[in-house]
Every structure is written in C-alpha cells, then in structure tokens.
Amino acid sequence: MPLSMLLFATCIISLLINLNRKLQGIKARHNSTKTTTIAYADDITIIIRHPDEIDDIREILQDYMKATGAHLNENKFLALVLEA
C-alpha cells in the first residue's frame, strides 16, 4: 500500500475531529451521537445547523491547510440549505 494514502488518512482524521469539536451537528434520535461530518475517501460533507458556523469551518480549514500543506478545491464546494 502506498504511504501517501496512510498519511492522508492520518491527517484527515485530525480535521474531522476538530470539526466535530467545534460544530453542533445533528442528531438522528434524541439520545444518539451527533453527526457533524460524513467522509468518504477525499470527499467530506459538513453538516451545520446555523450559518454562523461557516466562519468556524473556514478557520478550521485554514489551520488544516497550514498544518498539512493540503489544498482544497473551492470550485467543488457546495452548500445546500434544508429547512424544516
């Protein structure tokens, strides 16, 4: 197995942990664990409850990019607003 895949997985976990700590996320059931991110390979879906959390996401992503040298493709960013 190429080493780059293992390094990427190690680095992305720190990003997911930081997002989980900072964001409110959603709960499927009353007593369930909150969900803030869904990650598959190099695709990440970030779930927020309030637009104010966008600034937190930007800060976390900037810190991640500085620490890892990763670059995010902003042309692939998508926001979807769901209203109850």
Tab-separated table of N, CA, C and O in Angstrom:
chain	number	residue	atom	x	y	z
A	1	MET	N	0.844	-1.172	0.000
A	1	MET	CA	0.000	0.000	0.000
A	1	MET	C	0.894	1.240	0.000
A	1	MET	O	1.823	1.344	0.793
A	2	PRO	N	0.577	2.212	-0.865
A	2	PRO	CA	1.383	3.434	-0.891
A	2	PRO	C	1.278	4.202	0.428
A	2	PRO	O	0.221	4.261	1.048
A	3	LEU	N	2.373	4.778	0.846
A	3	LEU	CA	2.429	5.512	2.109
A	3	LEU	C	1.565	6.763	2.078
A	3	LEU	O	0.997	7.152	3.096
A	4	SER	N	1.402	7.387	0.910
A	4	SER	CA	0.646	8.637	0.834
A	4	SER	C	-0.802	8.464	1.292
A	4	SER	O	-1.379	9.375	1.894
A	5	MET	N	-1.398	7.314	1.048
A	5	MET	CA	-2.774	7.077	1.480
A	5	MET	C	-2.862	7.032	3.003
A	5	MET	O	-3.805	7.559	3.595
A	6	LEU	N	-1.894	6.412	3.629
A	6	LEU	CA	-1.885	6.348	5.089
A	6	LEU	C	-1.650	7.723	5.712
A	6	LEU	O	-2.278	8.077	6.715
A	7	LEU	N	-0.763	8.500	5.119
A	7	LEU	CA	-0.510	9.851	5.612
A	7	LEU	C	-1.755	10.719	5.474
A	7	LEU	O	-2.104	11.480	6.376
A	8	PHE	N	-2.444	10.604	4.329
A	8	PHE	CA	-3.661	11.377	4.113
A	8	PHE	C	-4.708	11.002	5.155
A	8	PHE	O	-5.342	11.873	5.761
A	9	ALA	N	-4.905	9.718	5.389
A	9	ALA	CA	-5.900	9.257	6.361
A	9	ALA	C	-5.566	9.767	7.762
A	9	ALA	O	-6.453	10.199	8.502
A	10	THR	N	-4.297	9.757	8.114
A	10	THR	CA	-3.873	10.247	9.428
A	10	THR	C	-4.158	11.739	9.575
A	10	THR	O	-4.638	12.187	10.623
A	11	CYS	N	-3.889	12.498	8.538
A	11	CYS	CA	-4.113	13.947	8.598
A	11	CYS	C	-5.597	14.297	8.577
A	11	CYS	O	-6.029	15.200	9.283
A	12	ILE	N	-6.374	13.596	7.766
A	12	ILE	CA	-7.793	13.939	7.633
A	12	ILE	C	-8.544	13.666	8.932
A	12	ILE	O	-9.514	14.352	9.244
A	13	ILE	N	-8.092	12.703	9.710
A	13	ILE	CA	-8.748	12.412	10.989
A	13	ILE	C	-8.678	13.626	11.912
A	13	ILE	O	-9.655	13.954	12.585
A	14	SER	N	-7.545	14.312	11.932
A	14	SER	CA	-7.440	15.499	12.789
A	14	SER	C	-8.409	16.583	12.335
A	14	SER	O	-9.000	17.275	13.167
A	15	LEU	N	-8.616	16.718	11.046
A	15	LEU	CA	-9.591	17.680	10.533
A	15	LEU	C	-11.005	17.311	10.984
A	15	LEU	O	-11.755	18.159	11.484
A	16	LEU	N	-11.365	16.054	10.864
A	16	LEU	CA	-12.699	15.602	11.248
A	16	LEU	C	-12.936	15.776	12.751
A	16	LEU	O	-14.021	16.170	13.179
A	17	ILE	N	-11.918	15.498	13.549
A	17	ILE	CA	-12.040	15.671	15.000
A	17	ILE	C	-12.257	17.137	15.351
A	17	ILE	O	-13.115	17.474	16.174
A	18	ASN	N	-11.500	18.029	14.726
A	18	ASN	CA	-11.651	19.459	15.004
A	18	ASN	C	-13.029	19.970	14.584
A	18	ASN	O	-13.633	20.780	15.290
A	19	LEU	N	-13.528	19.513	13.448
A	19	LEU	CA	-14.872	19.905	13.024
A	19	LEU	C	-15.918	19.397	14.008
A	19	LEU	O	-16.847	20.118	14.372
A	20	ASN	N	-15.758	18.167	14.469
A	20	ASN	CA	-16.714	17.587	15.411
A	20	ASN	C	-16.722	18.340	16.751
A	20	ASN	O	-17.769	18.529	17.360
A	21	ARG	N	-15.564	18.791	17.184
A	21	ARG	CA	-15.469	19.526	18.453
A	21	ARG	C	-16.155	20.889	18.365
A	21	ARG	O	-16.749	21.354	19.333
A	22	LYS	N	-16.044	21.541	17.219
A	22	LYS	CA	-16.485	22.932	17.092
A	22	LYS	C	-17.945	23.083	16.645
A	22	LYS	O	-18.602	24.044	17.011
A	23	LEU	N	-18.460	22.133	15.861
A	23	LEU	CA	-19.794	22.283	15.266
A	23	LEU	C	-20.866	21.585	16.087
A	23	LEU	O	-20.603	20.600	16.771
A	24	GLN	N	-22.096	22.080	15.975
A	24	GLN	CA	-23.215	21.498	16.711
A	24	GLN	C	-23.672	20.176	16.108
A	24	GLN	O	-24.059	19.270	16.829
A	25	GLY	N	-23.668	20.075	14.794
A	25	GLY	CA	-24.100	18.852	14.135
A	25	GLY	C	-25.587	18.582	14.310
A	25	GLY	O	-26.343	19.434	14.762
A	26	ILE	N	-25.989	17.381	13.949
A	26	ILE	CA	-27.384	16.960	14.079
A	26	ILE	C	-27.436	15.610	14.773
A	26	ILE	O	-26.459	14.878	14.806
A	27	LYS	N	-28.585	15.308	15.320
A	27	LYS	CA	-28.806	14.003	15.937
A	27	LYS	C	-30.002	13.356	15.249
A	27	LYS	O	-31.042	13.984	15.081
A	28	ALA	N	-29.850	12.088	14.868
A	28	ALA	CA	-30.941	11.379	14.218
A	28	ALA	C	-32.052	11.052	15.198
A	28	ALA	O	-33.227	11.069	14.861
A	29	ARG	N	-31.669	10.748	16.428
A	29	ARG	CA	-32.611	10.463	17.508
A	29	ARG	C	-32.201	11.242	18.736
A	29	ARG	O	-31.069	11.695	18.833
A	30	HIS	N	-33.096	11.342	19.675
A	30	HIS	CA	-32.858	12.159	20.869
A	30	HIS	C	-31.581	11.761	21.615
A	30	HIS	O	-30.788	12.610	22.003
A	31	ASN	N	-31.335	10.498	21.833
A	31	ASN	CA	-30.175	10.046	22.607
A	31	ASN	C	-28.991	9.621	21.748
A	31	ASN	O	-28.052	9.024	22.254
A	32	SER	N	-29.018	9.902	20.459
A	32	SER	CA	-27.933	9.439	19.587
A	32	SER	C	-26.751	10.407	19.609
A	32	SER	O	-26.841	11.530	20.093
A	33	THR	N	-25.635	9.956	19.079
A	33	THR	CA	-24.434	10.770	18.950
A	33	THR	C	-24.629	11.784	17.831
A	33	THR	O	-25.232	11.480	16.814
A	34	LYS	N	-24.081	12.966	18.003
A	34	LYS	CA	-24.234	13.980	16.964
A	34	LYS	C	-23.394	13.627	15.739
A	34	LYS	O	-22.346	12.971	15.845
A	35	THR	N	-23.853	14.066	14.588
A	35	THR	CA	-23.131	13.893	13.334
A	35	THR	C	-22.779	15.271	12.800
A	35	THR	O	-23.663	16.107	12.632
A	36	THR	N	-21.500	15.510	12.565
A	36	THR	CA	-21.067	16.794	12.014
A	36	THR	C	-20.451	16.635	10.635
A	36	THR	O	-20.460	17.573	9.848
A	37	THR	N	-19.889	15.454	10.369
A	37	THR	CA	-19.245	15.229	9.073
A	37	THR	C	-19.524	13.817	8.577
A	37	THR	O	-19.729	12.896	9.368
A	38	ILE	N	-19.510	13.699	7.265
A	38	ILE	CA	-19.552	12.398	6.610
A	38	ILE	C	-18.391	12.403	5.630
A	38	ILE	O	-18.300	13.281	4.776
A	39	ALA	N	-17.466	11.473	5.800
A	39	ALA	CA	-16.268	11.458	4.967
A	39	ALA	C	-16.144	10.131	4.234
A	39	ALA	O	-16.355	9.055	4.813
A	40	TYR	N	-15.808	10.222	2.950
A	40	TYR	CA	-15.550	9.043	2.128
A	40	TYR	C	-14.375	9.380	1.226
A	40	TYR	O	-14.474	10.300	0.394
A	41	ALA	N	-13.274	8.662	1.407
A	41	ALA	CA	-12.037	8.926	0.660
A	41	ALA	C	-11.649	10.393	0.875
A	41	ALA	O	-11.429	10.800	2.005
A	42	ASP	N	-11.604	11.200	-0.195
A	42	ASP	CA	-11.209	12.598	-0.026
A	42	ASP	C	-12.402	13.554	-0.137
A	42	ASP	O	-12.237	14.753	-0.283
A	43	ASP	N	-13.613	13.031	-0.058
A	43	ASP	CA	-14.824	13.860	-0.066
A	43	ASP	C	-15.374	13.967	1.345
A	43	ASP	O	-15.510	12.969	2.046
A	44	ILE	N	-15.703	15.184	1.744
A	44	ILE	CA	-16.232	15.414	3.084
A	44	ILE	C	-17.510	16.237	2.971
A	44	ILE	O	-17.540	17.266	2.293
A	45	THR	N	-18.546	15.781	3.657
A	45	THR	CA	-19.782	16.546	3.799
A	45	THR	C	-19.811	17.076	5.222
A	45	THR	O	-19.656	16.315	6.170
A	46	ILE	N	-19.977	18.387	5.353
A	46	ILE	CA	-20.009	19.031	6.665
A	46	ILE	C	-21.446	19.479	6.932
A	46	ILE	O	-22.042	20.171	6.110
A	47	ILE	N	-21.967	19.087	8.065
A	47	ILE	CA	-23.348	19.383	8.418
A	47	ILE	C	-23.363	20.469	9.483
A	47	ILE	O	-22.751	20.320	10.539
A	48	ILE	N	-24.053	21.568	9.172
A	48	ILE	CA	-24.152	22.658	10.136
A	48	ILE	C	-25.620	22.974	10.414
A	48	ILE	O	-26.492	22.679	9.604
A	49	ARG	N	-25.861	23.565	11.557
A	49	ARG	CA	-27.226	23.942	11.938
A	49	ARG	C	-27.469	25.430	11.797
A	49	ARG	O	-28.602	25.868	11.664
A	50	HIS	N	-26.403	26.235	11.857
A	50	HIS	CA	-26.548	27.687	11.806
A	50	HIS	C	-25.503	28.269	10.858
A	50	HIS	O	-24.353	27.824	10.844
A	51	PRO	N	-25.878	29.288	10.085
A	51	PRO	CA	-24.910	29.929	9.175
A	51	PRO	C	-23.680	30.477	9.894
A	51	PRO	O	-22.611	30.598	9.290
A	52	ASP	N	-23.807	30.790	11.181
A	52	ASP	CA	-22.664	31.307	11.951
A	52	ASP	C	-21.503	30.315	11.976
A	52	ASP	O	-20.349	30.705	12.160
A	53	GLU	N	-21.799	29.040	11.818
A	53	GLU	CA	-20.757	28.011	11.886
A	53	GLU	C	-19.841	28.023	10.657
A	53	GLU	O	-18.770	27.420	10.687
A	54	ILE	N	-20.225	28.729	9.609
A	54	ILE	CA	-19.391	28.793	8.404
A	54	ILE	C	-18.047	29.424	8.722
A	54	ILE	O	-17.006	28.976	8.229
A	55	ASP	N	-18.037	30.453	9.553
A	55	ASP	CA	-16.765	31.081	9.942
A	55	ASP	C	-15.882	30.101	10.710
A	55	ASP	O	-14.658	30.084	10.522
A	56	ASP	N	-16.490	29.282	11.566
A	56	ASP	CA	-15.724	28.262	12.290
A	56	ASP	C	-15.110	27.260	11.315
A	56	ASP	O	-13.954	26.858	11.469
A	57	ILE	N	-15.872	26.865	10.319
A	57	ILE	CA	-15.370	25.915	9.318
A	57	ILE	C	-14.198	26.515	8.558
A	57	ILE	O	-13.177	25.855	8.365
A	58	ARG	N	-14.322	27.768	8.149
A	58	ARG	CA	-13.226	28.436	7.433
A	58	ARG	C	-11.946	28.438	8.273
A	58	ARG	O	-10.863	28.152	7.777
A	59	GLU	N	-12.078	28.773	9.549
A	59	GLU	CA	-10.918	28.821	10.440
A	59	GLU	C	-10.272	27.435	10.573
A	59	GLU	O	-9.055	27.293	10.492
A	60	ILE	N	-11.086	26.415	10.767
A	60	ILE	CA	-10.574	25.052	10.909
A	60	ILE	C	-9.887	24.602	9.623
A	60	ILE	O	-8.806	24.003	9.656
A	61	LEU	N	-10.491	24.896	8.479
A	61	LEU	CA	-9.901	24.502	7.196
A	61	LEU	C	-8.581	25.234	6.931
A	61	LEU	O	-7.624	24.640	6.442
A	62	GLN	N	-8.514	26.515	7.275
A	62	GLN	CA	-7.262	27.266	7.103
A	62	GLN	C	-6.154	26.690	7.973
A	62	GLN	O	-5.015	26.539	7.521
A	63	ASP	N	-6.478	26.373	9.229
A	63	ASP	CA	-5.490	25.754	10.117
A	63	ASP	C	-5.027	24.410	9.565
A	63	ASP	O	-3.841	24.085	9.608
A	64	TYR	N	-5.978	23.630	9.057
A	64	TYR	CA	-5.646	22.315	8.484
A	64	TYR	C	-4.707	22.468	7.284
A	64	TYR	O	-3.723	21.738	7.169
A	65	MET	N	-5.016	23.413	6.412
A	65	MET	CA	-4.173	23.611	5.223
A	65	MET	C	-2.769	24.063	5.600
A	65	MET	O	-1.787	23.609	5.020
A	66	LYS	N	-2.663	24.947	6.587
A	66	LYS	CA	-1.340	25.398	7.046
A	66	LYS	C	-0.540	24.247	7.642
A	66	LYS	O	0.651	24.103	7.391
A	67	ALA	N	-1.204	23.424	8.436
A	67	ALA	CA	-0.516	22.343	9.147
A	67	ALA	C	-0.101	21.208	8.217
A	67	ALA	O	0.936	20.579	8.437
A	68	THR	N	-0.900	20.934	7.194
A	68	THR	CA	-0.644	19.752	6.360
A	68	THR	C	-0.110	20.061	4.973
A	68	THR	O	0.410	19.180	4.301
A	69	GLY	N	-0.262	21.309	4.532
A	69	GLY	CA	0.127	21.640	3.162
A	69	GLY	C	-0.924	21.221	2.142
A	69	GLY	O	-0.696	21.308	0.939
A	70	ALA	N	-2.071	20.776	2.619
A	70	ALA	CA	-3.160	20.372	1.726
A	70	ALA	C	-3.774	21.603	1.068
A	70	ALA	O	-3.712	22.708	1.604
A	71	HIS	N	-4.351	21.399	-0.100
A	71	HIS	CA	-5.056	22.461	-0.815
A	71	HIS	C	-6.471	21.978	-1.094
A	71	HIS	O	-6.663	20.848	-1.540
A	72	LEU	N	-7.431	22.824	-0.808
A	72	LEU	CA	-8.813	22.470	-1.044
A	72	LEU	C	-9.285	23.109	-2.345
A	72	LEU	O	-8.974	24.265	-2.619
A	73	ASN	N	-10.036	22.358	-3.111
A	73	ASN	CA	-10.559	22.855	-4.371
A	73	ASN	C	-11.873	23.580	-4.102
A	73	ASN	O	-12.925	22.960	-3.987
A	74	GLU	N	-11.822	24.897	-4.026
A	74	GLU	CA	-13.009	25.675	-3.705
A	74	GLU	C	-14.052	25.641	-4.813
A	74	GLU	O	-15.206	25.984	-4.593
A	75	ASN	N	-13.664	25.235	-6.009
A	75	ASN	CA	-14.627	25.102	-7.105
A	75	ASN	C	-15.567	23.921	-6.883
A	75	ASN	O	-16.596	23.815	-7.539
A	76	LYS	N	-15.221	23.036	-5.978
A	76	LYS	CA	-16.055	21.870	-5.696
A	76	LYS	C	-16.907	22.049	-4.440
A	76	LYS	O	-17.608	21.144	-4.048
A	77	PHE	N	-16.844	23.212	-3.816
A	77	PHE	CA	-17.647	23.468	-2.623
A	77	PHE	C	-19.103	23.632	-3.030
A	77	PHE	O	-19.419	24.235	-4.041
A	78	LEU	N	-19.995	23.123	-2.214
A	78	LEU	CA	-21.419	23.224	-2.468
A	78	LEU	C	-22.137	23.392	-1.141
A	78	LEU	O	-21.815	22.699	-0.168
A	79	ALA	N	-23.080	24.290	-1.093
A	79	ALA	CA	-23.894	24.472	0.109
A	79	ALA	C	-25.335	24.155	-0.244
A	79	ALA	O	-25.847	24.588	-1.263
A	80	LEU	N	-25.960	23.396	0.623
A	80	LEU	CA	-27.363	23.032	0.440
A	80	LEU	C	-28.107	23.356	1.722
A	80	LEU	O	-27.741	22.876	2.793
A	81	VAL	N	-29.112	24.188	1.618
A	81	VAL	CA	-29.886	24.597	2.789
A	81	VAL	C	-31.179	23.805	2.818
A	81	VAL	O	-31.941	23.787	1.863
A	82	LEU	N	-31.394	23.131	3.941
A	82	LEU	CA	-32.629	22.380	4.140
A	82	LEU	C	-33.405	23.045	5.253
A	82	LEU	O	-32.867	23.315	6.322
A	83	GLU	N	-34.650	23.308	5.023
A	83	GLU	CA	-35.488	23.927	6.045
A	83	GLU	C	-36.535	22.949	6.513
A	83	GLU	O	-37.101	22.206	5.727
A	84	ALA	N	-36.760	22.941	7.812
A	84	ALA	CA	-37.753	22.022	8.379
A	84	ALA	C	-39.146	22.585	8.232
A	84	ALA	O	-39.386	23.714	8.126
